[in-house]
XYZ file of C-alpha atoms in Angstrom:
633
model
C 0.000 0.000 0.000
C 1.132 3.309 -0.802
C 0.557 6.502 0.829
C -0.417 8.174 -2.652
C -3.025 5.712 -3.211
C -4.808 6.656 0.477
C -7.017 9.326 0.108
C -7.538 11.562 3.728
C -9.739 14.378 3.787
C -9.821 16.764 7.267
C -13.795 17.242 7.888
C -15.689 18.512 10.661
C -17.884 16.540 13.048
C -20.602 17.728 10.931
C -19.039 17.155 8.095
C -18.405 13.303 8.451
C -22.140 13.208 7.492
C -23.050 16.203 5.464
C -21.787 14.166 2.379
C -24.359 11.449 2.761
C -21.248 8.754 3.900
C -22.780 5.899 5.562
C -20.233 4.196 8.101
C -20.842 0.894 8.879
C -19.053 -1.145 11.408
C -17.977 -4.696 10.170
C -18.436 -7.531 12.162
C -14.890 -8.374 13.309
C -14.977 -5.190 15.415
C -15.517 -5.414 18.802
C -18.691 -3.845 20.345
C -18.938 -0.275 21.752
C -16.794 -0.005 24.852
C -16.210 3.009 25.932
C -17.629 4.198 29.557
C -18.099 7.360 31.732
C -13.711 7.879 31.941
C -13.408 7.893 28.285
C -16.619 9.347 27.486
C -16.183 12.662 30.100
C -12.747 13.117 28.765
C -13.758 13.452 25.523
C -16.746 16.319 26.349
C -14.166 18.324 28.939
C -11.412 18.115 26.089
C -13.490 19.577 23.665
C -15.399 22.260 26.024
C -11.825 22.859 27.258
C -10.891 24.054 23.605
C -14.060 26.061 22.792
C -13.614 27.920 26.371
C -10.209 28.784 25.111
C -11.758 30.326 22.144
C -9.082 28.174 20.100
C -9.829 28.268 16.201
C -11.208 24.696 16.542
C -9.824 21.138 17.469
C -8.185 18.014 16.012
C -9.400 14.624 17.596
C -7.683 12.272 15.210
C -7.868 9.823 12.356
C -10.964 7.554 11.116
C -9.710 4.704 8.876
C -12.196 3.626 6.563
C -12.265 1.376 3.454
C -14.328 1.791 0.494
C -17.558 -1.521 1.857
C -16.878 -4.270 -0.825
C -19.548 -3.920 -3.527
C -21.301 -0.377 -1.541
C -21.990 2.703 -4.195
C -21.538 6.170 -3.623
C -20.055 6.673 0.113
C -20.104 3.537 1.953
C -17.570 3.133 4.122
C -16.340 0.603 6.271
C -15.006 1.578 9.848
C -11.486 0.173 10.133
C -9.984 2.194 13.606
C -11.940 4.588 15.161
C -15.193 3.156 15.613
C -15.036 4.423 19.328
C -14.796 7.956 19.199
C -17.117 7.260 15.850
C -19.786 5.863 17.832
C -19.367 8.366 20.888
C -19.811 11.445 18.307
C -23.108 9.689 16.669
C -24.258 10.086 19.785
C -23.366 13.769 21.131
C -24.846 14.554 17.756
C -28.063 12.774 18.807
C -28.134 14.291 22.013
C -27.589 18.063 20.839
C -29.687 17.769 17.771
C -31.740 20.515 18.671
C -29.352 22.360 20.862
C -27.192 25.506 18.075
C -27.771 27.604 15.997
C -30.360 25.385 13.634
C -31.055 21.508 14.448
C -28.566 19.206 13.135
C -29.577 15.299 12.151
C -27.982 14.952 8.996
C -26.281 12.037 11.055
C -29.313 10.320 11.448
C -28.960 6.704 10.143
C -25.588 7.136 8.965
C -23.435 4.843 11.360
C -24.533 0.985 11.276
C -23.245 -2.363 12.465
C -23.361 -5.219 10.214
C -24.962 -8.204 11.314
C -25.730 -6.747 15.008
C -29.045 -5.820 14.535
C -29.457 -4.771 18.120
C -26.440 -2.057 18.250
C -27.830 -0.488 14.567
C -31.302 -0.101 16.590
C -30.032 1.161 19.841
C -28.384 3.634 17.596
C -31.942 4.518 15.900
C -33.670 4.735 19.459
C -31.035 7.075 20.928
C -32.255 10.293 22.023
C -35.946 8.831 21.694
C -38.126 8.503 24.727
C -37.675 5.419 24.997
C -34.248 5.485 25.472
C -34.788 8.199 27.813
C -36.600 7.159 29.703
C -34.658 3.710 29.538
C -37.728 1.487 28.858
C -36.305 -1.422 27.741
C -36.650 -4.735 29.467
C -34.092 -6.868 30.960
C -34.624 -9.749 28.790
C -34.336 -7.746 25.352
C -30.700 -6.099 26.019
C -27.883 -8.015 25.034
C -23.855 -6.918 25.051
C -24.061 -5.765 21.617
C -26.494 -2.716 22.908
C -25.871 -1.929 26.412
C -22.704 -0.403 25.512
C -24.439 2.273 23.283
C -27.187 2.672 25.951
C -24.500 2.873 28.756
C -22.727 5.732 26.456
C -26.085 7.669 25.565
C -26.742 8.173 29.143
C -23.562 8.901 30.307
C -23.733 11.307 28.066
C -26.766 12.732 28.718
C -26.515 12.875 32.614
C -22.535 14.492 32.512
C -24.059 17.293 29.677
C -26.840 18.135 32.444
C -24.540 17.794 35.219
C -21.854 20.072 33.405
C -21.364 23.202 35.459
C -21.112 25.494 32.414
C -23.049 23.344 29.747
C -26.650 23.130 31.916
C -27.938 26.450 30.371
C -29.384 26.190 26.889
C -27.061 29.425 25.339
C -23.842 27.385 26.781
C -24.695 23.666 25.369
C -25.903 25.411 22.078
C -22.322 26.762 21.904
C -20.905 23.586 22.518
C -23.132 22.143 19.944
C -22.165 24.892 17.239
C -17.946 24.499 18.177
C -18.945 20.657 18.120
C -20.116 20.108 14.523
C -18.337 23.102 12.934
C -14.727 23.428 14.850
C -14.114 19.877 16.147
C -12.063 18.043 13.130
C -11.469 14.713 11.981
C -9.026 13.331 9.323
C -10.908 10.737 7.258
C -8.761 8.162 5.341
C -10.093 6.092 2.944
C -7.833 2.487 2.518
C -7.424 1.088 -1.132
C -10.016 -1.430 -2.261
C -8.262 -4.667 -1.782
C -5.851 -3.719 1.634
C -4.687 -6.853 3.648
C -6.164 -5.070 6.755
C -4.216 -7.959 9.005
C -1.370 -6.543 7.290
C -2.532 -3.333 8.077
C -3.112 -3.734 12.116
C 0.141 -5.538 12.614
C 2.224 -2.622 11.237
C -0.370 -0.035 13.146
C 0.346 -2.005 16.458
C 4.326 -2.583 15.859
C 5.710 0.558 14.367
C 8.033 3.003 16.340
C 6.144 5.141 18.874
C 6.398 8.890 18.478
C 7.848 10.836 21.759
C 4.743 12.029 23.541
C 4.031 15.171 25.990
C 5.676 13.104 28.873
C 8.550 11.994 27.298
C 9.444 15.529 25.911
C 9.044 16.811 29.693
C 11.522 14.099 30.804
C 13.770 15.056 28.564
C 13.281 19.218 29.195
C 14.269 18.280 33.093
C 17.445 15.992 32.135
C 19.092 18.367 30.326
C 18.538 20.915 33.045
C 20.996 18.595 35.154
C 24.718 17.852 34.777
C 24.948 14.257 32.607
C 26.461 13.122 35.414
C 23.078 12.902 37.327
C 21.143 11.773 34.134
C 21.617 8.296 34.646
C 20.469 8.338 37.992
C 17.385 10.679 37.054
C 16.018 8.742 34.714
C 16.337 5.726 36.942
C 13.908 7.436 39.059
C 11.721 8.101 36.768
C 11.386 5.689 34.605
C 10.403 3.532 38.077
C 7.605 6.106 39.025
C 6.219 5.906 35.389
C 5.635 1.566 36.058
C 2.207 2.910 38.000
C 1.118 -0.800 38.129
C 3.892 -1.792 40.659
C 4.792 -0.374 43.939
C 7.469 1.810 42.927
C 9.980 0.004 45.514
C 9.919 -3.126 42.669
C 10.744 -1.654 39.695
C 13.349 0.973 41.344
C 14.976 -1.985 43.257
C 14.480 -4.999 40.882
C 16.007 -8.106 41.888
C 17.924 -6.324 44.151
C 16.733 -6.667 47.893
C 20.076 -5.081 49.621
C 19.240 -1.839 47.694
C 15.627 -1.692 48.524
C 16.305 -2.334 52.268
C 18.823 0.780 51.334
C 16.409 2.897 50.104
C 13.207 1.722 51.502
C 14.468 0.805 55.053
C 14.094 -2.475 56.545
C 10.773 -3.579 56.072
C 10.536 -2.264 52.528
C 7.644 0.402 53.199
C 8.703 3.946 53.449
C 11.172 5.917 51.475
C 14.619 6.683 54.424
C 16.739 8.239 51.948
C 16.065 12.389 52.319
C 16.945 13.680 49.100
C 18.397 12.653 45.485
C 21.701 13.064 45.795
C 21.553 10.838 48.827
C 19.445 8.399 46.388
C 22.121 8.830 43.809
C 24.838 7.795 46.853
C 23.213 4.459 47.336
C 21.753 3.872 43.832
C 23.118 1.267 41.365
C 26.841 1.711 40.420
C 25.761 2.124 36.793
C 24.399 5.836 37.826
C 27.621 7.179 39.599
C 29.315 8.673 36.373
C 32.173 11.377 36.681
C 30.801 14.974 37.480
C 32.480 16.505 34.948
C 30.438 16.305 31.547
C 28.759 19.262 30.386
C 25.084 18.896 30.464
C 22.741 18.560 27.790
C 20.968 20.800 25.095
C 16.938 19.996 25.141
C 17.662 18.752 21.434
C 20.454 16.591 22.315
C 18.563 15.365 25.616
C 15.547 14.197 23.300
C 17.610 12.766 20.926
C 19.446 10.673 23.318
C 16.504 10.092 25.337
C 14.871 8.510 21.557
C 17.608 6.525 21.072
C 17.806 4.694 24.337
C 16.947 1.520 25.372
C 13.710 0.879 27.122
C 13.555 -1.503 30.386
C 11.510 -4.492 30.416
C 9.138 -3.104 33.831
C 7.180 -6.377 33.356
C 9.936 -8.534 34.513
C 10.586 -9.243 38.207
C 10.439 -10.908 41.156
C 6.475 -10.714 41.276
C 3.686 -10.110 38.357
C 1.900 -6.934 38.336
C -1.839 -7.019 40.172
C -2.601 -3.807 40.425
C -4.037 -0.698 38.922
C -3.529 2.976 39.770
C -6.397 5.113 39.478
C -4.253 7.440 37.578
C -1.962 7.556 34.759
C 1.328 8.570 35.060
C 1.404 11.753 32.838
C -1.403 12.886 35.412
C 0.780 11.916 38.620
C 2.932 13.773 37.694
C 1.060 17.071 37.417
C 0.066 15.978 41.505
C 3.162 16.245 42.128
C 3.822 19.355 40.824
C 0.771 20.568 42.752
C 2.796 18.972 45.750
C 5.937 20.510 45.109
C 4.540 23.880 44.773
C 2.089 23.454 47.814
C -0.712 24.572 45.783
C -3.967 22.609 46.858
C -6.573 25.358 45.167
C -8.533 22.951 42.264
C -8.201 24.048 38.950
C -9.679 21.689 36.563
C -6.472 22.814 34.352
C -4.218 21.845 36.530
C -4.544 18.234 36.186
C -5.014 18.253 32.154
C -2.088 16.417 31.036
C -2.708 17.639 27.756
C -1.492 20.870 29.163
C 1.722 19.045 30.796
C 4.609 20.299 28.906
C 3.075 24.421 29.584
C 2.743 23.035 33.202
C 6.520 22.502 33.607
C 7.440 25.197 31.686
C 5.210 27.828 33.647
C 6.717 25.991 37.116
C 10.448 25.794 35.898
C 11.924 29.073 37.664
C 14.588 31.070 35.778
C 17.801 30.279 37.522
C 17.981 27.559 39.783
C 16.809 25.210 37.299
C 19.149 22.257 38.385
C 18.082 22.610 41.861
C 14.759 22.599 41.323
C 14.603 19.996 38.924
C 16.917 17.489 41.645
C 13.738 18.663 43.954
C 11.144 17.584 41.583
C 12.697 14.247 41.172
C 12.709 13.282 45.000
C 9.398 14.436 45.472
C 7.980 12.817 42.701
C 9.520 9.311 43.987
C 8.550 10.432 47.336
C 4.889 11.125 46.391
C 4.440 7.889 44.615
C 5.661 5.578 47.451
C 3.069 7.312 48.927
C 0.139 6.810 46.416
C 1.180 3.355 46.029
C 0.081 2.668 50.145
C -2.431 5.535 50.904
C -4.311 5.843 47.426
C -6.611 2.982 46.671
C -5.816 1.187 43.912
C -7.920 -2.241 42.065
C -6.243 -5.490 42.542
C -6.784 -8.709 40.382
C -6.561 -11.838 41.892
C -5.260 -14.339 40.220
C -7.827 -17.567 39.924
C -11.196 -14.971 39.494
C -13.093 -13.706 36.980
C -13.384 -10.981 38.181
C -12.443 -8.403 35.025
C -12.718 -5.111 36.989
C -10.612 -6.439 40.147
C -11.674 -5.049 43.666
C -10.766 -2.310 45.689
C -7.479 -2.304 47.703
C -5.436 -0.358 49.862
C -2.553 -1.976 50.872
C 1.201 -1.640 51.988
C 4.344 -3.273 50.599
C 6.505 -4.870 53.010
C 8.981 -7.121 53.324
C 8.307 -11.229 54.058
C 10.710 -14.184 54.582
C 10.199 -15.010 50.651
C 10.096 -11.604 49.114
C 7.702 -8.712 48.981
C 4.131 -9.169 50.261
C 1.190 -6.773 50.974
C -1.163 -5.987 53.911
C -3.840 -3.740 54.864
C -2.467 -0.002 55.133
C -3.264 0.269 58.816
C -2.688 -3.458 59.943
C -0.664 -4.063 63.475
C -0.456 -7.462 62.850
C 2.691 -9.167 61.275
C 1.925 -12.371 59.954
C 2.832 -13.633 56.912
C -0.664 -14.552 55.434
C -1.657 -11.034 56.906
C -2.263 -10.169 53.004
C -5.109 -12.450 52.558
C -7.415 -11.580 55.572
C -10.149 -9.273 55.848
C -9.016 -5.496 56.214
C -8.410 -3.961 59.593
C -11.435 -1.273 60.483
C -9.099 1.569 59.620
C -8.098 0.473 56.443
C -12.240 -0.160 55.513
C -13.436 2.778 56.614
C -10.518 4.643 54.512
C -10.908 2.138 51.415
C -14.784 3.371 52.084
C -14.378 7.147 51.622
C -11.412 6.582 49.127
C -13.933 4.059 46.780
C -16.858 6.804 47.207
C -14.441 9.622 45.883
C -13.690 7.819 42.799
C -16.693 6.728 41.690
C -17.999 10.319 41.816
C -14.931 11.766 40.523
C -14.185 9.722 37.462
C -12.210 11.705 34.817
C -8.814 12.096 36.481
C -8.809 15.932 35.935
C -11.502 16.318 38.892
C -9.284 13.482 41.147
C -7.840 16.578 43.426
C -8.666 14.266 46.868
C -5.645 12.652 45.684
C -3.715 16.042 45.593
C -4.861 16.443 49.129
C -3.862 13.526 50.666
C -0.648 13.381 48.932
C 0.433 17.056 49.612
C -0.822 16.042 53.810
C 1.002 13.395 54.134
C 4.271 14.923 52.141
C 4.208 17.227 55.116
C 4.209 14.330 57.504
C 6.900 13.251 59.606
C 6.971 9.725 59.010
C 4.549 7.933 57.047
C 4.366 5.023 59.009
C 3.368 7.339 62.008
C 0.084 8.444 60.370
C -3.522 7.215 62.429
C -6.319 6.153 60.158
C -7.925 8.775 61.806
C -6.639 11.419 60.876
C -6.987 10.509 57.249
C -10.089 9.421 57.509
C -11.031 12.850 59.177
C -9.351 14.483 56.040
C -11.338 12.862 53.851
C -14.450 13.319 54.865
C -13.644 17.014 55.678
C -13.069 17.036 51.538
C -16.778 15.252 50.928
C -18.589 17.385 53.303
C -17.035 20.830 51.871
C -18.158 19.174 48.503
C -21.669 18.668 49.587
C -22.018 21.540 51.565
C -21.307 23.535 48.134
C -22.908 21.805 46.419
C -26.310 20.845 48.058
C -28.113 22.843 51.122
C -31.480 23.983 52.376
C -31.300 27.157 51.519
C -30.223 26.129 48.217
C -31.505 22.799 46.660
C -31.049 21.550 43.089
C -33.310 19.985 41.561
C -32.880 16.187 39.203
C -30.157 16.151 36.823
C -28.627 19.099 38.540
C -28.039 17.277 41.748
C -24.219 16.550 42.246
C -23.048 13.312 42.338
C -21.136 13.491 45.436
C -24.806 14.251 47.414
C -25.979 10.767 46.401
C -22.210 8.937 47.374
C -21.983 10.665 50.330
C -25.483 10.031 51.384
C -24.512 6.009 50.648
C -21.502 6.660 52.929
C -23.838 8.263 55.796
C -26.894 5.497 55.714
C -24.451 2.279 55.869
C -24.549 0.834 59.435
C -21.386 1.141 61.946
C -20.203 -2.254 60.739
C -19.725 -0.634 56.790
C -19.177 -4.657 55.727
C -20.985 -5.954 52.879
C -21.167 -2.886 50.713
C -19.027 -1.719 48.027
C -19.127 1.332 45.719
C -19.466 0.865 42.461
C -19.167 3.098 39.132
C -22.676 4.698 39.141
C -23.330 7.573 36.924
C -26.878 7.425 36.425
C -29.715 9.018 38.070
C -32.791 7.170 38.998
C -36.227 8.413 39.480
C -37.529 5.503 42.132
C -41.164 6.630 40.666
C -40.303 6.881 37.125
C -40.973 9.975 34.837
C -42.691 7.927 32.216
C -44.413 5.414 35.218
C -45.706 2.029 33.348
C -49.859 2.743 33.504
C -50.577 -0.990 33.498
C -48.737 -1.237 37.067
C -51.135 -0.128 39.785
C -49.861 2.429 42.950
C -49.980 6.056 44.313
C -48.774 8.674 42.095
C -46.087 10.891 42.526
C -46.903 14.939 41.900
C -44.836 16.380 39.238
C -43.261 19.069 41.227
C -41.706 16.497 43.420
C -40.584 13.888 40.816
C -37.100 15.766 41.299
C -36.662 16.150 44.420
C -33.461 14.661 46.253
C -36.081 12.381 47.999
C -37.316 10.525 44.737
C -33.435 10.096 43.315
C -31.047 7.904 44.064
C -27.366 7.092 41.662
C -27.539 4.061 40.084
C -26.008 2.329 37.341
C -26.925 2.699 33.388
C -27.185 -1.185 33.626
C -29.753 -1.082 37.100
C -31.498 1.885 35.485
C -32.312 -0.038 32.578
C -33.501 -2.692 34.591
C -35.640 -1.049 36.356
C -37.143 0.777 33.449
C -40.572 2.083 33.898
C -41.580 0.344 37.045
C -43.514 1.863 39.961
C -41.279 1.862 43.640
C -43.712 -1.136 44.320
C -42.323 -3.361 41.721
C -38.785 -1.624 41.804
C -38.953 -2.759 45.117
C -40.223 -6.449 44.907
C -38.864 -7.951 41.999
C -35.335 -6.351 42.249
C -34.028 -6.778 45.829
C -30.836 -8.201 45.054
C -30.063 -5.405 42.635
C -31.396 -2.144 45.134
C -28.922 -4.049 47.799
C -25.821 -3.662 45.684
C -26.511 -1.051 44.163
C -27.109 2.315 47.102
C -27.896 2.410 50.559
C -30.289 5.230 49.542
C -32.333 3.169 47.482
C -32.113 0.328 49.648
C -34.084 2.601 52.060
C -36.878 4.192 49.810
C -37.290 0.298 48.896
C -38.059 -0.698 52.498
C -40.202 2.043 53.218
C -42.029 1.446 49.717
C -42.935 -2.440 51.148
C -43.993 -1.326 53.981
C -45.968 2.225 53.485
C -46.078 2.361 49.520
C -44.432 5.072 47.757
C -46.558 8.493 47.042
C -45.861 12.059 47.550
C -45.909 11.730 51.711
C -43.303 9.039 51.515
C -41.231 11.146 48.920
C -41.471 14.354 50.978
C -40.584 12.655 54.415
C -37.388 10.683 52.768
C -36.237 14.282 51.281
C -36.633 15.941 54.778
C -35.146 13.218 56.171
C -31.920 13.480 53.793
C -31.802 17.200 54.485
C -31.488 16.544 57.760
C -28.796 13.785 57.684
C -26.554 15.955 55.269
C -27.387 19.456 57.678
C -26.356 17.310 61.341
C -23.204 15.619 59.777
C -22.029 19.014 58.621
C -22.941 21.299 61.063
C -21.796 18.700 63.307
C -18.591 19.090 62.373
C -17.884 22.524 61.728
């Protein structure tokens, strides 16, 4: 294949579809995946660039091929059926949101031979997808994806501080279709597309916005310290290993060096003490000049990557954050600065974020600061931020909630429970001490309402607190746990109070989390938060009129007291449903899914569920949020 045979074309959003090109997605791609992480970031990226008033914004390539025997514009979707998909149905959701309607898209994006995806597609933005009225029996894999997407979409648009008013979303709408661009590229009839996705998944990586910041800091360093830099760094970057394995591989006598005796806490105090004790291949002589930026990256290219997978035990963990994103924490850290700035944690913005901290003069020093803090801060993440662990033997794809400690057995590394006193060696595989759970609680509730790693700045908090700690291993569960609910109740208290209530859609998540949090019993076993983005009417806006019960008043449909969060996949299960069936045929479900709900289901068995029952519920939320705030103030 040659490049002068391809054919790319840079179009706008609206312009993928103003040309009467019907995409269809062939049946060796996977179904729609993408959730509420990928899904957010894509809206806040793009609002991000409007806001900024830039001249409009790229979002990348669409691969098509000409579909085998189609006239006209028929493509096939070869990469990019993702972000594809996830514009289809933005479109949908703004159609009549701009400067003049927009559904030139309508119909245009198919799958072939999944008849249930193509009609999911149809239904979106439809009532009936609204007001998710589909039965449990007739979704399938193939559909839930683009039902899941549709309504994250939805509720994070009407949840949007500055894209709730209809003049704001219509701008949105108008930068969307007319300033957002996409390069199209049409393959050659006849491609060996196998061909094709082994070179796309083999060829040489291009230096990304992290890599070019690694290199900016090297060369602000004698080359004598660049070894020993970049041995630092390129540990912190492994975020799914404690950072003591991949800094110390195979080499137990320097991580008892480093680490101390037990393995846990960093005991060296700065980096040129680190570089003292590092591996002899960093000590090189101090008299080399150091490094252009140009030369830096160009060495930096050209070197040799480690193998991080390799060591003395498999990876089972997951950060909650990339690395490119740690590292703008830790600039927070470094600089003390704990104000949130949705900006400031936009690792798109990460090279201008370095080069607005960077002072002029001092450059070396401040860079050998950076360094130690940032290897500093992630020891710390690695035991106080929870991460999700996968246990080896499960099936369990999305792995569970952990927050656990490396230390140091009679075989090797091990983990327990962050605030454990006890010290045996199957320690790791019993349940969690009560101040680990109660942290592991607050920690899980945070990051299910805080889900696009730009709006993570709990972890800022707690990382820039315990930076400023003595001794790591000194800190009470209490005290964390005290920070951390400080951090939920300032967020509720802005965001939800008597004199001011919001209404539906315009309810914050962290009201309905933090609610969960307040209603579980002293105990707090036998509950775990889960991703929820969804907001669910417990007497539906569209109620079934073949089920029989009280009805709800329209003015207080909305009301905190008639909501609870759910997930896209509950919500859909629930459908149309009055509370009494809600609450009858789907107690498994309301258990796992919100204390809140749980609640308004028992009170629904036993009293019904009209207006009185909604009213006393809401005054009796009030009054749970006002007495654990107040109460602490």
């Amino acid at each position: 294949m040659k490049n002068d045979e391809l054919t790319p074309q840079l179009l706008t959003v609206g312009g993928l579809f103003e040309d009467e090109a019907i995409y269809t997605v062939p049946v060796y791609q996977r179904n729609y995946a993408w959730r509420a992480e990928q899904i957010e970031q894509l809206i806040s990226d793009i609002d991000d660039a409007r806001k900024e008033n830039e001249q409009g914004y790229f979002l990348g390539n669409l691969i098509t091929q000409k579909a085998p025997g189609g006239a006209g514009k028929n493509f096939e979707v070869v990469d990019g059926q993702q972000r594809l998909t996830t514009l289809y149905l933005l479109l949908t959701f703004l159609e009549g949101d701009g400067t003049c309607p927009f559904t030139l898209h309508r119909g245009r994006l198919r799958y072939e031979s999944r008849a249930r995806a193509t009609e999911a597609l149809r239904l979106a933005g439809q009532e009936v997808l609204l007001a998710s009225g589909r039965s449990e029996e007739s979704s399938s894999s193939e559909d839930d994806g683009i039902h899941v997407g549709f309504n994250v979409i939805q509720q994070m648009i009407r949840q949007h501080e500055e894209l709730r008013t209809k003049e704001e979303r219509g701008k949105f709408a108008d930068f969307l279709r007319t300033k957002v661009t996409v390069v199209r590229t049409s393959l050659p009839l006849g491609t060996d597309l196998n061909r094709y996705f082994e070179v796309m998944n083999t060829r040489g990586q291009q230096l990304e916005q992290v890599d070019i910041v690694k290199a900016r800091l090297m060369s602000k360093l004698p080359e004598s310290e660049h070894a020993g830099f970049a041995w630092i760094w390129d540990a912190c970057a492994d975020m799914d290993s404690y950072v003591q394995m991949p800094l110390t591989r195979d080499n137990p006598s320097l991580r008892r060096a480093i680490f101390g005796d037990d393995w846990s806490w960093l005991r060296c105090a700065s980096f040129q003490e680190l570089l003292e004790v590092g591996p002899t291949a960093n000590k090189v002589t101090q008299t080399s000049p150091a490094l252009s930026l140009d030369e830096a990256l160009r060495k930096y290219a050209s070197s040799p990557q480690v193998d991080s997978s390799k060591g003395e035990v498999s990876e089972r963990f997951r950060s909650p954050i990339g690395f490119s994103v740690f590292l703008l924490h830790v600039l927070k850290v470094k600089d003390q600065d704990v104000k949130e700035d949705e900006g400031q944690l936009d690792d798109k913005r990460l090279i201008k974020s370095f080069t607005d901290a960077i002072p002029e003069g001092g450059e070396a020093s401040w860079v050998r600061d950076f360094i130690f803090t940032l290897l500093k801060c992630r020891n710390l993440l690695d035991s106080f931020i929870l991460k999700r662990q996968f246990v080896t033997g499960t099936q369990d794809e999305e792995g569970d909630w952990s927050l656990q400690r490396l230390k140091r057995r009679s075989k090797g590394p091990g983990y327990i429970h962050l605030f454990s006193k006890a010290d045996t060696e199957s320690e790791e595989d019993g349940d969690a001490d009560m101040g680990t759970r109660e942290v592991l609680l607050l920690q899980s509730m945070l990051r299910i309402t805080y889900t696009s790693p730009r709006t993570m700045h709990w972890i800022t908090k707690i990382l820039n607190w315990l930076n400023n700690a003595q001794d790591p291993g000194s800190v009470s569960s209490s005290d964390l746990i005290n920070l951390l609910k400080s951090y939920a109740r300032g967020k509720v208290k802005a965001a939800f109070s008597s004199d001011e209530q919001p209404l539906g859609f315009d309810i914050s998540r962290i009201v309905f989390t933090y609610l969960d949090y307040l209603l579980l019993d002293s105990t707090k076993q036998g509950f775990k938060f889960q991703f929820r983005n969804s907001i669910e009417h417990f007497y539906p806006q569209h109620p079934d009129r073949e089920q029989a019960g009280e009805i709800v008043a329209e003015h207080n449909l909305h009301l905190l007291g008639n909501l609870a969060l759910v997930s896209v996949s509950a919500n859909s299960k629930f459908s149309n449903s009055l509370p009494k069936a809600k609450a009858e045929n789907f107690k498994d479900t309301i258990e796992m899914q919100s204390p809140k709900l749980r609640r308004m289901a028992e009170i629904t068995r036993i009293e019904g569920w009209g207006d009185k029952q909604v009213m006393e519920h809401h005054e009796h939320m009030l009054k749970l949020l006002e007495a654990d705030i107040e109460g602490n103030h």
